[in-house]
mmCIF file of C-alpha atoms in Angstrom:
data_model
loop_
_atom_site.group_PDB
_atom_site.id
_atom_site.type_symbol
_atom_site.label_atom_id
_atom_site.label_comp_id
_atom_site.label_asym_id
_atom_site.label_seq_id
_atom_site.Cartn_x
_atom_site.Cartn_y
_atom_site.Cartn_z
ATOM 1 C CA UNK H 6 0.000 0.000 0.000
ATOM 2 C CA UNK H 7 2.779 2.426 0.913
ATOM 3 C CA UNK H 8 4.704 1.806 -2.302
ATOM 4 C CA UNK H 9 1.646 2.264 -4.484
ATOM 5 C CA UNK H 10 0.720 5.495 -2.682
ATOM 6 C CA UNK H 11 4.264 6.764 -3.149
ATOM 7 C CA UNK H 12 4.519 5.873 -6.812
ATOM 8 C CA UNK H 13 0.985 6.899 -7.802
ATOM 9 C CA UNK H 14 0.266 9.996 -5.697
ATOM 10 C CA UNK H 15 3.307 11.392 -3.911
ATOM 11 C CA UNK H 16 5.993 11.245 -6.601
ATOM 12 C CA UNK H 17 3.863 12.824 -9.390
ATOM 13 C CA UNK H 18 2.778 15.678 -7.123
ATOM 14 C CA UNK H 19 6.344 16.468 -6.076
ATOM 15 C CA UNK H 20 7.517 16.204 -9.683
ATOM 16 C CA UNK H 21 4.811 18.634 -10.819
ATOM 17 C CA UNK H 22 6.108 21.087 -8.234
ATOM 18 C CA UNK H 23 9.629 20.581 -9.561
ATOM 19 C CA UNK H 24 8.380 21.118 -13.115
ATOM 20 C CA UNK H 25 6.722 24.405 -12.103
ATOM 21 C CA UNK H 26 10.017 25.556 -10.674
ATOM 22 C CA UNK H 27 11.804 24.654 -13.896
ATOM 23 C CA UNK H 28 9.270 26.514 -16.046
ATOM 24 C CA UNK H 29 9.626 29.625 -13.912
ATOM 25 C CA UNK H 30 13.396 29.251 -14.085
ATOM 26 C CA UNK H 31 13.203 29.355 -17.878
ATOM 27 C CA UNK H 32 10.563 32.066 -18.400
ATOM 28 C CA UNK H 33 11.240 34.161 -15.302
ATOM 29 C CA UNK H 34 11.586 37.752 -16.436
ATOM 30 C CA UNK H 35 14.270 38.849 -13.991
ATOM 31 C CA UNK H 36 17.102 37.324 -12.003
ATOM 32 C CA UNK H 37 15.365 37.343 -8.572
ATOM 33 C CA UNK H 38 12.498 35.342 -10.101
ATOM 34 C CA UNK H 39 14.994 32.751 -11.206
ATOM 35 C CA UNK H 40 16.547 32.620 -7.754
ATOM 36 C CA UNK H 41 13.138 32.007 -6.181
ATOM 37 C CA UNK H 42 12.567 29.255 -8.746
ATOM 38 C CA UNK H 43 15.949 27.776 -7.865
ATOM 39 C CA UNK H 44 14.967 27.720 -4.213
ATOM 40 C CA UNK H 45 11.785 25.835 -5.066
ATOM 41 C CA UNK H 46 13.770 23.390 -7.221
ATOM 42 C CA UNK H 47 16.153 22.694 -4.339
ATOM 43 C CA UNK H 48 13.274 22.186 -1.904
ATOM 44 C CA UNK H 49 11.395 19.789 -4.136
ATOM 45 C CA UNK H 50 14.579 17.873 -4.983
ATOM 46 C CA UNK H 51 15.133 17.372 -1.263
ATOM 47 C CA UNK H 52 11.529 16.163 -1.079
ATOM 48 C CA UNK H 53 12.184 13.674 -3.874
ATOM 49 C CA UNK H 54 15.257 12.404 -2.020
ATOM 50 C CA UNK H 55 13.243 11.953 1.187
ATOM 51 C CA UNK H 56 10.457 10.105 -0.633
ATOM 52 C CA UNK H 57 13.055 7.887 -2.313
ATOM 53 C CA UNK H 58 14.523 7.069 1.084
ATOM 54 C CA UNK H 59 11.132 5.676 2.092
ATOM 55 C CA UNK H 60 10.365 4.009 -1.229
ATOM 56 C CA UNK H 61 13.516 1.909 -1.485
ATOM 57 C CA UNK H 62 13.937 1.386 2.305
ATOM 58 C CA UNK H 63 17.312 3.078 2.435
ATOM 59 C CA UNK H 64 17.469 5.617 5.285
ATOM 60 C CA UNK H 65 20.990 6.773 4.387
ATOM 61 C CA UNK H 66 19.413 9.096 1.805
ATOM 62 C CA UNK H 67 18.308 11.341 4.653
ATOM 63 C CA UNK H 68 21.885 12.567 5.046
ATOM 64 C CA UNK H 69 21.904 13.493 1.384
ATOM 65 C CA UNK H 70 18.708 15.491 1.837
ATOM 66 C CA UNK H 71 20.057 17.441 4.814
ATOM 67 C CA UNK H 72 23.326 18.308 3.059
ATOM 68 C CA UNK H 73 21.288 19.310 -0.003
ATOM 69 C CA UNK H 74 19.210 21.723 2.095
ATOM 70 C CA UNK H 75 22.349 23.281 3.599
ATOM 71 C CA UNK H 76 23.996 23.806 0.218
ATOM 72 C CA UNK H 77 20.854 25.303 -1.329
ATOM 73 C CA UNK H 78 20.604 27.808 1.523
ATOM 74 C CA UNK H 79 24.235 28.835 1.051
ATOM 75 C CA UNK H 80 23.756 29.305 -2.683
ATOM 76 C CA UNK H 81 20.662 31.454 -2.160
ATOM 77 C CA UNK H 82 22.613 33.685 0.227
ATOM 78 C CA UNK H 83 25.460 33.910 -2.289
ATOM 79 C CA UNK H 84 23.052 34.932 -5.060
ATOM 80 C CA UNK H 85 21.547 37.610 -2.817
ATOM 81 C CA UNK H 86 25.024 39.022 -2.198
ATOM 82 C CA UNK H 87 25.617 38.959 -5.939
ATOM 83 C CA UNK H 88 22.494 40.979 -6.712
ATOM 84 C CA UNK H 89 23.292 43.403 -3.934
ATOM 85 C CA UNK H 90 26.320 44.538 -5.934
ATOM 86 C CA UNK H 91 24.330 44.546 -9.123
ATOM 87 C CA UNK H 92 24.026 47.560 -11.336
ATOM 88 C CA UNK H 93 22.958 47.891 -14.912
ATOM 89 C CA UNK H 94 20.266 46.011 -16.664
ATOM 90 C CA UNK H 95 18.298 43.071 -15.243
ATOM 91 C CA UNK W 9 -1.004 1.655 11.234
ATOM 92 C CA UNK W 10 2.427 3.160 10.826
ATOM 93 C CA UNK W 11 2.077 2.846 7.077
ATOM 94 C CA UNK W 12 -1.226 4.727 7.104
ATOM 95 C CA UNK W 13 0.199 7.603 9.153
ATOM 96 C CA UNK W 14 3.238 7.715 6.870
ATOM 97 C CA UNK W 15 0.967 7.825 3.827
ATOM 98 C CA UNK W 16 -1.013 10.717 5.284
ATOM 99 C CA UNK W 17 2.118 12.738 6.006
ATOM 100 C CA UNK W 18 3.621 12.003 2.589
ATOM 101 C CA UNK W 19 0.448 12.961 0.725
ATOM 102 C CA UNK W 20 0.117 16.189 2.715
ATOM 103 C CA UNK W 21 3.740 17.130 2.059
ATOM 104 C CA UNK W 22 3.532 16.305 -1.638
ATOM 105 C CA UNK W 23 0.342 18.341 -1.920
ATOM 106 C CA UNK W 24 2.029 21.354 -0.358
ATOM 107 C CA UNK W 25 4.990 21.083 -2.727
ATOM 108 C CA UNK W 26 2.536 20.822 -5.613
ATOM 109 C CA UNK W 27 0.817 23.987 -4.387
ATOM 110 C CA UNK W 28 4.202 25.707 -4.260
ATOM 111 C CA UNK W 29 4.863 24.752 -7.887
ATOM 112 C CA UNK W 30 1.432 26.003 -8.871
ATOM 113 C CA UNK W 31 1.960 29.257 -7.001
ATOM 114 C CA UNK W 32 5.282 30.016 -8.615
ATOM 115 C CA UNK W 33 3.671 29.589 -12.017
ATOM 116 C CA UNK W 34 0.434 31.487 -11.445
ATOM 117 C CA UNK W 35 1.259 34.335 -9.062
ATOM 118 C CA UNK W 36 1.590 37.749 -10.720
ATOM 119 C CA UNK W 37 4.451 39.249 -8.740
ATOM 120 C CA UNK W 38 7.815 38.180 -7.377
ATOM 121 C CA UNK W 39 6.799 38.861 -3.783
ATOM 122 C CA UNK W 40 3.642 36.757 -4.053
ATOM 123 C CA UNK W 41 5.616 34.024 -5.778
ATOM 124 C CA UNK W 42 8.157 34.075 -3.004
ATOM 125 C CA UNK W 43 5.402 33.876 -0.394
ATOM 126 C CA UNK W 44 3.909 30.817 -2.109
ATOM 127 C CA UNK W 45 7.163 28.925 -2.604
ATOM 128 C CA UNK W 46 8.678 29.658 0.781
ATOM 129 C CA UNK W 47 5.714 28.811 2.965
ATOM 130 C CA UNK W 48 4.322 25.913 0.996
ATOM 131 C CA UNK W 49 7.722 24.454 0.159
ATOM 132 C CA UNK W 50 8.879 24.577 3.776
ATOM 133 C CA UNK W 51 5.707 22.990 5.120
ATOM 134 C CA UNK W 52 5.819 20.375 2.353
ATOM 135 C CA UNK W 53 9.409 19.337 3.028
ATOM 136 C CA UNK W 54 8.702 19.350 6.761
ATOM 137 C CA UNK W 55 5.722 17.030 6.337
ATOM 138 C CA UNK W 56 7.744 14.673 4.119
ATOM 139 C CA UNK W 57 10.494 14.519 6.742
ATOM 140 C CA UNK W 58 7.946 13.878 9.507
ATOM 141 C CA UNK W 59 6.609 11.025 7.390
ATOM 142 C CA UNK W 60 10.112 9.588 7.100
ATOM 143 C CA UNK W 61 10.650 9.911 10.855
ATOM 144 C CA UNK W 62 7.365 8.113 11.501
ATOM 145 C CA UNK W 63 8.199 5.358 9.039
ATOM 146 C CA UNK W 64 11.647 4.519 10.426
ATOM 147 C CA UNK W 65 11.010 4.927 14.147
ATOM 148 C CA UNK W 66 14.685 4.687 14.999
ATOM 149 C CA UNK W 67 16.318 7.192 17.310
ATOM 150 C CA UNK W 68 19.206 8.153 15.029
ATOM 151 C CA UNK W 69 17.083 8.637 11.930
ATOM 152 C CA UNK W 70 14.449 10.551 13.851
ATOM 153 C CA UNK W 71 17.090 12.865 15.287
ATOM 154 C CA UNK W 72 18.527 13.528 11.845
ATOM 155 C CA UNK W 73 15.083 14.165 10.380
ATOM 156 C CA UNK W 74 14.236 16.586 13.180
ATOM 157 C CA UNK W 75 17.563 18.373 12.730
ATOM 158 C CA UNK W 76 16.862 18.763 9.025
ATOM 159 C CA UNK W 77 13.364 20.104 9.770
ATOM 160 C CA UNK W 78 14.794 22.613 12.218
ATOM 161 C CA UNK W 79 17.442 23.718 9.760
ATOM 162 C CA UNK W 80 14.950 24.182 6.936
ATOM 163 C CA UNK W 81 12.537 26.055 9.174
ATOM 164 C CA UNK W 82 15.328 28.358 10.312
ATOM 165 C CA UNK W 83 16.974 29.053 6.981
ATOM 166 C CA UNK W 84 14.082 29.315 4.509
ATOM 167 C CA UNK W 85 12.782 32.612 5.992
ATOM 168 C CA UNK W 86 16.316 33.998 6.079
ATOM 169 C CA UNK W 87 16.891 33.317 2.380
ATOM 170 C CA UNK W 88 13.435 34.600 1.444
ATOM 171 C CA UNK W 89 14.038 37.768 3.441
ATOM 172 C CA UNK W 90 17.349 38.399 1.682
ATOM 173 C CA UNK W 91 15.851 37.921 -1.765
ATOM 174 C CA UNK W 92 12.697 39.893 -1.020
ATOM 175 C CA UNK W 93 14.620 42.815 0.421
ATOM 176 C CA UNK W 94 16.989 43.000 -2.493
ATOM 177 C CA UNK W 95 14.141 42.618 -5.004
ATOM 178 C CA UNK W 96 12.404 45.576 -3.388
ATOM 179 C CA UNK W 97 15.547 47.686 -3.275
ATOM 180 C CA UNK W 98 16.413 46.968 -6.881
ATOM 181 C CA UNK W 99 12.942 48.165 -7.839
ATOM 182 C CA UNK W 100 11.093 45.188 -9.234
ATOM 183 C CA UNK W 101 7.524 46.169 -10.141
ATOM 184 C CA UNK W 102 4.766 45.385 -7.666
ATOM 185 C CA UNK W 103 1.476 43.878 -8.757
ATOM 186 C CA UNK W 104 -0.870 46.613 -9.956
ATOM 187 C CA UNK W 105 -3.575 45.606 -7.451
ATOM 188 C CA UNK W 106 -1.259 45.904 -4.446
ATOM 189 C CA UNK W 107 -3.096 47.886 -1.784
ATOM 190 C CA UNK W 108 -0.313 48.609 0.677
ATOM 191 C CA UNK W 109 3.382 49.321 0.251
ATOM 192 C CA UNK W 110 4.680 49.848 3.747
ATOM 193 C CA UNK W 111 8.272 50.368 2.666
ATOM 194 C CA UNK W 112 7.453 53.238 0.327
ATOM 195 C CA UNK W 113 9.904 56.032 1.020
ATOM 196 C CA UNK W 114 11.643 54.233 3.875
ATOM 197 C CA UNK W 115 14.873 53.416 2.146
ATOM 198 C CA UNK W 116 17.100 56.105 0.646
ATOM 199 C CA UNK W 117 17.324 56.040 -3.096
ATOM 200 C CA UNK W 118 20.774 54.541 -3.311
ATOM 201 C CA UNK W 119 20.341 51.994 -0.530
ATOM 202 C CA UNK W 120 21.067 49.016 -2.739
ATOM 203 C CA UNK W 121 24.350 50.252 -4.185
ATOM 204 C CA UNK W 122 27.710 50.940 -2.613
ATOM 205 C CA UNK W 123 28.725 54.616 -2.405
ATOM 206 C CA UNK W 124 29.501 56.077 -5.798
ATOM 207 C CA UNK W 125 27.548 53.518 -7.790
ATOM 208 C CA UNK W 126 24.104 53.715 -9.332
ATOM 209 C CA UNK W 127 21.105 51.689 -8.317
ATOM 210 C CA UNK W 128 17.637 51.201 -9.706
ATOM 211 C CA UNK W 129 15.402 53.777 -8.093
ATOM 212 C CA UNK W 130 12.414 52.522 -6.111
ATOM 213 C CA UNK W 131 10.250 55.164 -7.753
ATOM 214 C CA UNK W 132 10.614 53.576 -11.134
ATOM 215 C CA UNK W 133 8.121 50.857 -10.438
ATOM 216 C CA UNK W 134 6.267 50.977 -13.753
ATOM 217 C CA UNK W 135 8.278 48.413 -15.652
ATOM 218 C CA UNK W 136 11.976 48.019 -15.943
ATOM 219 C CA UNK W 137 14.247 50.894 -16.818
ATOM 220 C CA UNK W 138 16.852 49.736 -19.258
ATOM 221 C CA UNK W 139 19.596 51.807 -17.694
ATOM 222 C CA UNK W 140 19.514 54.819 -15.465
ATOM 223 C CA UNK W 141 20.829 58.038 -17.056
ATOM 224 C CA UNK W 142 23.718 58.182 -14.610
ATOM 225 C CA UNK W 143 24.786 54.693 -15.578
ATOM 226 C CA UNK W 144 24.733 55.609 -19.262
ATOM 227 C CA UNK W 145 26.901 58.651 -18.754
ATOM 228 C CA UNK W 146 29.214 56.794 -16.416
ATOM 229 C CA UNK W 147 29.839 53.886 -18.715
#
């Protein structure tokens, strides 16, 4: 029951969220839009890793998800510093 | 029983991440988009991690899942605040039906640039200026 719920309901919903982030990353009109989309992509990728850790009974993937969250936070802060020194056109 | 509770948490978390993806596509403004993705994405990832902690009820895995939840709940508002502040200072256009702009006139005009450099003025909210006149003359 758990595997069918994961593969039929949970994974497609998370992947649709990831796809929305990718579409906004492509069409986003300005750079801060793309950074917000990147944040959503990182969050939903961590969600996919967590769901995979349950689906294949391998709890070591949780460490991957936590390191992934840390690195995505650092990259968002680095992008914010980059825009702070930003002049010229978007 | 444990499987049913895990399923409930996983479906709730996946639904919130789906709502975040929908919000980033359909919202009209960067600030509304950021509101949708930050809140819904954080709650969604938190619910998925709670589902994992319920599924493997082992002390080490639960501690790691709770630490990840705490880290995400602490850092997602910080990153959203940085990006929202800099998007406002750079002068991204607000949605035309925005009723309240509490930061209007709070920041000085060159708050987003180091001294001697040009920044996008917060008054120029109707669309993007290509370049400011000072930047054209300077470069």
